[in-house]
mmCIF file of C-alpha atoms in Angstrom:
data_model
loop_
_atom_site.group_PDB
_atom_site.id
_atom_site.type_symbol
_atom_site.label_atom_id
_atom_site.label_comp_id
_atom_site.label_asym_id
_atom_site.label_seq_id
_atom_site.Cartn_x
_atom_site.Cartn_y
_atom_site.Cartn_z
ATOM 1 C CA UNK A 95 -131.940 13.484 -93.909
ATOM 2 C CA UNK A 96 -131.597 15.164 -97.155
ATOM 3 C CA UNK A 97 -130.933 13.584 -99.802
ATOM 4 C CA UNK A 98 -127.446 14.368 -101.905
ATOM 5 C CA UNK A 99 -127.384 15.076 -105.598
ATOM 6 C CA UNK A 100 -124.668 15.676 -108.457
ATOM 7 C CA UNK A 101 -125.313 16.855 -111.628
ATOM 8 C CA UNK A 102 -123.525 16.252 -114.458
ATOM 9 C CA UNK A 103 -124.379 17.521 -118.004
ATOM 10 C CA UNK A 104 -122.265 19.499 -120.686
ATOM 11 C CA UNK A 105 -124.199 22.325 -120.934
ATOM 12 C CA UNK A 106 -123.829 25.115 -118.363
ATOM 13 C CA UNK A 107 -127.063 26.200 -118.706
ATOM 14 C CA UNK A 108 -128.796 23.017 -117.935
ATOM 15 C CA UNK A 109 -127.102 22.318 -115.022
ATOM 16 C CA UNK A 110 -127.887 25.877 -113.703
ATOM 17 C CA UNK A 111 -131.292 25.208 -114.638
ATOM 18 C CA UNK A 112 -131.406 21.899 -112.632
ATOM 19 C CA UNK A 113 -129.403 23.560 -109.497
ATOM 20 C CA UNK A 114 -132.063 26.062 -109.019
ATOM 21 C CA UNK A 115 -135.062 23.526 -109.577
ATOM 22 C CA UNK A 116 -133.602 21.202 -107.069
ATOM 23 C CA UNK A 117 -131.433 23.079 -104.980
ATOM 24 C CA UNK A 118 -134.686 24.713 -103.811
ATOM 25 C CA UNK A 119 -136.192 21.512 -102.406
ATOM 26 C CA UNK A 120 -136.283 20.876 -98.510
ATOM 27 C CA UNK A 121 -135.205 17.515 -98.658
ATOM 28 C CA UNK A 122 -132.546 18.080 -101.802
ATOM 29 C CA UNK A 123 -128.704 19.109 -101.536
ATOM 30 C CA UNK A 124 -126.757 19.993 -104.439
ATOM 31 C CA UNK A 125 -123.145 18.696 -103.343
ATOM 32 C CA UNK A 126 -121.310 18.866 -106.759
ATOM 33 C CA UNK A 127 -121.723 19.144 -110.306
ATOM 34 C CA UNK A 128 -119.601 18.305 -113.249
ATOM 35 C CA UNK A 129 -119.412 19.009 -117.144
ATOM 36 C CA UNK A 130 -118.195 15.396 -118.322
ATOM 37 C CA UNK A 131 -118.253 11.694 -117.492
ATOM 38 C CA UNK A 132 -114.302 12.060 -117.236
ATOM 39 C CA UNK A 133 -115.145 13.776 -113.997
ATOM 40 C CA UNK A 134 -117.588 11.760 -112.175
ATOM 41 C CA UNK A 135 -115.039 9.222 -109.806
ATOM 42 C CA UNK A 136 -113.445 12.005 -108.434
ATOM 43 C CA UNK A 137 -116.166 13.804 -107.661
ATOM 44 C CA UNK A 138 -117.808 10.712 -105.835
ATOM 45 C CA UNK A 139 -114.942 10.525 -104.068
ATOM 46 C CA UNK A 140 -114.998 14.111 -102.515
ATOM 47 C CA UNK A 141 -119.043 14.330 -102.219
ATOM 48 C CA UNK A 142 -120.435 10.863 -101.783
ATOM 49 C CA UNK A 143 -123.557 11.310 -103.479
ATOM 50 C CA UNK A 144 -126.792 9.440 -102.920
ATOM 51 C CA UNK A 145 -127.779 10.256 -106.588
ATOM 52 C CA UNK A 146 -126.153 11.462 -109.545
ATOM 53 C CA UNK A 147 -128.132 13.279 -112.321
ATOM 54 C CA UNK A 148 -126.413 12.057 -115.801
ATOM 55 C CA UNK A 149 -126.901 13.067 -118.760
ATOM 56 C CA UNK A 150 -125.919 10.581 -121.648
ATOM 57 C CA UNK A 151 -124.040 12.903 -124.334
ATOM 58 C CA UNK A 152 -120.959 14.293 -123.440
ATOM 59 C CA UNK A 153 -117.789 15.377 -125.510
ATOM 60 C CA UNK A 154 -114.821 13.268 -123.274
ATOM 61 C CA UNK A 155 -116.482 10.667 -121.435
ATOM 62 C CA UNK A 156 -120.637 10.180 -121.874
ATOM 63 C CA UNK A 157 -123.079 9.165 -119.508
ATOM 64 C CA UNK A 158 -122.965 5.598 -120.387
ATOM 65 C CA UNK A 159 -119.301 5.008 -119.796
ATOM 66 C CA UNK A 160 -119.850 6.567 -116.780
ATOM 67 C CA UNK A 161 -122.743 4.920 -115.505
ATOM 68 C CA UNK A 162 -121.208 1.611 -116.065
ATOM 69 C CA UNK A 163 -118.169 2.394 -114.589
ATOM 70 C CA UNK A 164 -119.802 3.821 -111.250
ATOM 71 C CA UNK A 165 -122.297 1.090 -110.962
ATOM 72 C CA UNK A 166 -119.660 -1.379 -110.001
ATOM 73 C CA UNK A 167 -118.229 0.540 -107.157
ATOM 74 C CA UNK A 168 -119.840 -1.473 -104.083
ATOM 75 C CA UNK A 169 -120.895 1.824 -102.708
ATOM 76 C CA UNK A 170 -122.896 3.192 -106.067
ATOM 77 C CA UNK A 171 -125.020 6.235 -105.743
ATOM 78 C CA UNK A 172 -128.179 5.540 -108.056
ATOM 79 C CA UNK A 173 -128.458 7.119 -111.208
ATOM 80 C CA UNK A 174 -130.944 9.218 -112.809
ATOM 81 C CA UNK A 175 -130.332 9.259 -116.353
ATOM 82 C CA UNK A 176 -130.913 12.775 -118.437
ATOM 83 C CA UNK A 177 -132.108 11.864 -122.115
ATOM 84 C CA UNK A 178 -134.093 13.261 -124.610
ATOM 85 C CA UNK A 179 -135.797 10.399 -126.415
ATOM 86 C CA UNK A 180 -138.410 8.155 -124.898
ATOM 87 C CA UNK A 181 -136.877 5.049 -125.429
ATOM 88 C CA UNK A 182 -132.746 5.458 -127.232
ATOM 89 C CA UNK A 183 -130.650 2.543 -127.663
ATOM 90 C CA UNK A 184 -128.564 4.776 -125.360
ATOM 91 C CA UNK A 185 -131.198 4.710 -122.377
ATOM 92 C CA UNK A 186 -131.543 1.161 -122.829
ATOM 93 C CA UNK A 187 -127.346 0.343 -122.171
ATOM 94 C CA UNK A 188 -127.810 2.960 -119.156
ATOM 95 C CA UNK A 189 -130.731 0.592 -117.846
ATOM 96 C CA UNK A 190 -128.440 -2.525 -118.632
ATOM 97 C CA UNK A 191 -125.352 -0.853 -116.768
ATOM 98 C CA UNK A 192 -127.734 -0.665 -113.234
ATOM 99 C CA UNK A 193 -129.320 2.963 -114.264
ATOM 100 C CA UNK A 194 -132.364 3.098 -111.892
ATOM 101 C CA UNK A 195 -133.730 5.135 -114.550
ATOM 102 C CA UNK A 196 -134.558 8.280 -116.631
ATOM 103 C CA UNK A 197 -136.397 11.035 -117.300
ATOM 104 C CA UNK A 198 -136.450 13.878 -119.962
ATOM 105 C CA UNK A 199 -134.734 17.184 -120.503
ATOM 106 C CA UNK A 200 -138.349 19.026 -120.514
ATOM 107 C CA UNK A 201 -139.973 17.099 -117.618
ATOM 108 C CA UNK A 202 -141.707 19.264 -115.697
ATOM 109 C CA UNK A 203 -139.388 20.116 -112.418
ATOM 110 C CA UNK A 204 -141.834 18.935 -109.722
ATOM 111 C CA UNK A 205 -141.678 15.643 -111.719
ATOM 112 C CA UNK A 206 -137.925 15.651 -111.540
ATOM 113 C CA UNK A 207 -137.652 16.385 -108.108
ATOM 114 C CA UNK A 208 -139.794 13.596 -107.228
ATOM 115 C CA UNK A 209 -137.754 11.515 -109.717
ATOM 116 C CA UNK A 210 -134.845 12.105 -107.848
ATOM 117 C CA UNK A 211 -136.837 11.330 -104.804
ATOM 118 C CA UNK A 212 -138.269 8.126 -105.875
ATOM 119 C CA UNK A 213 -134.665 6.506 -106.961
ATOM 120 C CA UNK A 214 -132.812 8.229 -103.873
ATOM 121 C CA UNK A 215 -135.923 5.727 -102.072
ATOM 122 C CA UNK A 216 -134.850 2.578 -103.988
ATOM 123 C CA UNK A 217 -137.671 3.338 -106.781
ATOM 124 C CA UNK A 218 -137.101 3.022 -110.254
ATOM 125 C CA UNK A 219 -138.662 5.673 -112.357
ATOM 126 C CA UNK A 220 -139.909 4.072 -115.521
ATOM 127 C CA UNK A 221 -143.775 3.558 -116.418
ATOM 128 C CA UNK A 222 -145.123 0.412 -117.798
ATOM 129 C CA UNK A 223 -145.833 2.244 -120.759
ATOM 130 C CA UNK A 224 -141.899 3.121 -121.445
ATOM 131 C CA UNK A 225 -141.031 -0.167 -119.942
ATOM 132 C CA UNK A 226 -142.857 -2.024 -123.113
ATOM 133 C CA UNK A 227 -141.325 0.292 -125.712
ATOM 134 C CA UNK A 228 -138.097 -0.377 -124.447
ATOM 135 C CA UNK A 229 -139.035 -4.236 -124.426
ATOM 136 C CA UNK A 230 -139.662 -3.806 -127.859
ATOM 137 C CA UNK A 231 -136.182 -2.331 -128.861
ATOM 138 C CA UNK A 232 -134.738 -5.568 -126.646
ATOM 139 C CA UNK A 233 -136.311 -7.429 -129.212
ATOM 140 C CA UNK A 234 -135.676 -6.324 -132.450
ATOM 141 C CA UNK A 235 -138.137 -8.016 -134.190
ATOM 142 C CA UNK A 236 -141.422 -8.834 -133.255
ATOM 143 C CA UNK A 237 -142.533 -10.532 -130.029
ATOM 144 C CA UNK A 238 -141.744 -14.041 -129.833
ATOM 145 C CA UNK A 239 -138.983 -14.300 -132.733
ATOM 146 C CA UNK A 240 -136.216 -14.787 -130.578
ATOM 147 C CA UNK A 241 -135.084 -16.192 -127.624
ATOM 148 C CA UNK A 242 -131.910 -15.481 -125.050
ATOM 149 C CA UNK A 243 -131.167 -19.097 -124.178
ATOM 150 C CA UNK A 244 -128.708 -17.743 -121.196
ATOM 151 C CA UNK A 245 -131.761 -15.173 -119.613
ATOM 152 C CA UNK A 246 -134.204 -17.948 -119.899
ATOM 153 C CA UNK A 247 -131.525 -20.179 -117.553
ATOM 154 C CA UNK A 248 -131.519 -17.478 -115.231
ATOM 155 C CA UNK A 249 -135.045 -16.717 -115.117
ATOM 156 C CA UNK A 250 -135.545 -20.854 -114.755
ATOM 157 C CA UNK A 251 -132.884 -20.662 -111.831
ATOM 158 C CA UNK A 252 -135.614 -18.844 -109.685
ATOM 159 C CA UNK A 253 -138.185 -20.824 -107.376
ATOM 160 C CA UNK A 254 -141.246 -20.788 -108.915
ATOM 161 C CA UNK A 255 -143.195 -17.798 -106.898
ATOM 162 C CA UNK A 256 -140.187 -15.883 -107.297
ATOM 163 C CA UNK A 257 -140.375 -16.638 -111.325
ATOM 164 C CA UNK A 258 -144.067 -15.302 -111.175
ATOM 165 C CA UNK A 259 -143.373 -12.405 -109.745
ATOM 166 C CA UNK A 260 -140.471 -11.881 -112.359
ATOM 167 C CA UNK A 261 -142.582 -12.390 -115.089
ATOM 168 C CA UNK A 262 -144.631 -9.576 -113.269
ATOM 169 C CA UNK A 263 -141.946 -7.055 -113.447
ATOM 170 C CA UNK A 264 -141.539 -7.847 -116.479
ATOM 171 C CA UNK A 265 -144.725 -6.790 -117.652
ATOM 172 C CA UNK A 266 -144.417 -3.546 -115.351
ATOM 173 C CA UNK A 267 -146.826 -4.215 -112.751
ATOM 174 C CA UNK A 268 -146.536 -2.485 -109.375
ATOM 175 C CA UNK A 269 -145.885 -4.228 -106.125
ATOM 176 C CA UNK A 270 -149.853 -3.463 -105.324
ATOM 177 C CA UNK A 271 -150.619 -5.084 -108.637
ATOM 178 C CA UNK A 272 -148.267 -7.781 -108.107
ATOM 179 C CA UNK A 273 -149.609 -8.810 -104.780
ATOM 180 C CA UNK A 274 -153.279 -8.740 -105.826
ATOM 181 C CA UNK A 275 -152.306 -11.006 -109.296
ATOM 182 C CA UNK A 276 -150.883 -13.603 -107.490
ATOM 183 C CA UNK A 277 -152.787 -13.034 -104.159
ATOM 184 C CA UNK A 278 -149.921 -12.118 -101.999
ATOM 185 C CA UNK A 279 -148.938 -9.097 -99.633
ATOM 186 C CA UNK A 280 -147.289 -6.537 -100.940
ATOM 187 C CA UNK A 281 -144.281 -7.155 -98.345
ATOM 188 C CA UNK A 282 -144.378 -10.272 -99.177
ATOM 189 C CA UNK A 283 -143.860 -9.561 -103.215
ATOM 190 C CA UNK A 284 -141.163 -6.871 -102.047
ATOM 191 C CA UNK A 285 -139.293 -9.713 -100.182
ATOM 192 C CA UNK A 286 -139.558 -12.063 -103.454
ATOM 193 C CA UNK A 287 -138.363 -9.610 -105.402
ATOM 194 C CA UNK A 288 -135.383 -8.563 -102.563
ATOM 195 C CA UNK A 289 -134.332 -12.156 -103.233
ATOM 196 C CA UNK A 290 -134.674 -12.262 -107.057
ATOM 197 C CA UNK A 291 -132.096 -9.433 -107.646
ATOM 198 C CA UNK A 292 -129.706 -11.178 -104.973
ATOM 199 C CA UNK A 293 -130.132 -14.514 -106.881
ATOM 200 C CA UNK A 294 -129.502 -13.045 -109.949
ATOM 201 C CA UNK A 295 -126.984 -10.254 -109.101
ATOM 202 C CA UNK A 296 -129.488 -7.578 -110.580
ATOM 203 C CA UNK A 297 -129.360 -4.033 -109.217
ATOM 204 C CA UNK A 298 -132.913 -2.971 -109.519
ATOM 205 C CA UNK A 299 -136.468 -4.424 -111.016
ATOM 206 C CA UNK A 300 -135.716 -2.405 -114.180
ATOM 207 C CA UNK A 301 -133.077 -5.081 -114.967
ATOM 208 C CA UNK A 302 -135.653 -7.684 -113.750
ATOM 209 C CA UNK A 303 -138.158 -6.682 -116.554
ATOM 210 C CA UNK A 304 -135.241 -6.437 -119.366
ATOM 211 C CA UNK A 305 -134.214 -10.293 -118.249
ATOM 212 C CA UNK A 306 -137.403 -10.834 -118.254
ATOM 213 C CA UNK A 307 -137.696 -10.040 -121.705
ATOM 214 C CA UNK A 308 -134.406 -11.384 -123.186
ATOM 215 C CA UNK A 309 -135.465 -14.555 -121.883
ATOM 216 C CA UNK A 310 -139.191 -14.715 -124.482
ATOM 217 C CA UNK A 311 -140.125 -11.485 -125.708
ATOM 218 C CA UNK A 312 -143.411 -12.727 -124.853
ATOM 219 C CA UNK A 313 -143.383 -13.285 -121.845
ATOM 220 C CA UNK A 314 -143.504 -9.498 -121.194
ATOM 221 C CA UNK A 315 -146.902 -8.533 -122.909
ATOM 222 C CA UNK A 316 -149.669 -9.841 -121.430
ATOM 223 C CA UNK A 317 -151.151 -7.940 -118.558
ATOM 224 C CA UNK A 318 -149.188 -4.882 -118.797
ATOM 225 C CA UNK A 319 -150.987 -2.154 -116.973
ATOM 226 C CA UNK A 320 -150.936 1.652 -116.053
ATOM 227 C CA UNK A 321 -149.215 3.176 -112.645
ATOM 228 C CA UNK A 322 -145.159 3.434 -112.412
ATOM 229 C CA UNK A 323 -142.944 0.343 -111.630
ATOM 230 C CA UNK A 324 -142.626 0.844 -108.188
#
């Protein structure tokens, strides 16, 4: 089945851009597009999207609002968030709202249309490498100086295998990594991490990772390594 895609950005251009580049994949269908957050519900409504494409600055109603707003329907598409900075304060509220995450305005297209593959499969799309600078702006000040006393409940809340493989996330490990860490399968680290989001009414491992961190800043720098959070 193909999967179904909106775009919405403020600038014609761009979204022609992106039309062509993904229109022309096999497994992509444009279904609707839209200049401004203000638009977005409606145009759920008519197209039910798998994905939406969202870019974060818009005159009316930006991609945040928007974001935030769809995430709490009970049928949410996933959303791809459009920026142009490695690591705003902007990317990091889209992340917070249930954004499975982002990727920049020059990308490379085959990397977008796998983008929008990967989070149309349930994958975030946010390396370890991005996942630590945006730990970083969590903070605020350097690692260990402060402490979310409500995150660190949460986190606590978890059995303790399922905490372990939190703090994992949280360093951006992959599922492979994850599994070999804490010798495990890697369905069996998919089905702790299944439960962690229902226990903790997360939306994806992105959030996982930024709870992770609110909870001790520390917590999510040891053992970082390469590959995307998958």
């Amino acid at each position: 089945m193909s999967i179904r895609l909106i775009i919405v950005d403020d600038d014609p251009l761009v979204r022609a851009g992106l039309t062509f580049m993904l229109g022309g994949a096999d497994d992509i269908e444009i279904v609707g597009e839209a200049a401004d957050g203000a638009e977005v519900p409606a145009l759920i409504e008519r197209t039910a999207p798998d994905v939406v494409l969202m870019d974060i600055r818009m005159p009316a109603v930006d991609g945040l609002t928007a974001t935030e707003t769809l995430r709490r329907r009970q049928d949410a598409p996933e959303v791809l968030v459009l920026t142009t900075f490695h690591a705003d304060e902007q990317v990091l509220r889209a992340l917070r709202a249930g954004a499975a995450g982002f990727v920049l305005k020059d990308t490379p297209p085959a990397e977008i249309v796998t983008a929008v593959r990967r989070v149309a499969a349930g994958d975030p799309v946010l390396s370890p490498a991005v996942t630590r600078q945006l730990m970083t702006r969590v903070a605020g000040a350097p690692a260990g100086a402060r402490r979310d006393a409500a995150a660190a409940d949460r986190l606590d809340s978890l059995a303790e295998r399922e905490r372990e493989v939190a703090l994992a996330v949280g360093r951006g490990q992959s599922n492979a990594e994850i599994a070999a860490g804490l010798y495990m399968s890697v369905p069996t680290v998919k089905a702790h991490v299944s439960r962690i989001l229902a226990k903790l009414g997360l939306n994806n491992r992105v959030q996982i990772a930024l709870l992770v961190h609110d909870a001790d800043p520390a917590m999510g720098e040891d053992g970082g390594r390469g590959g995307d959070v998958r």
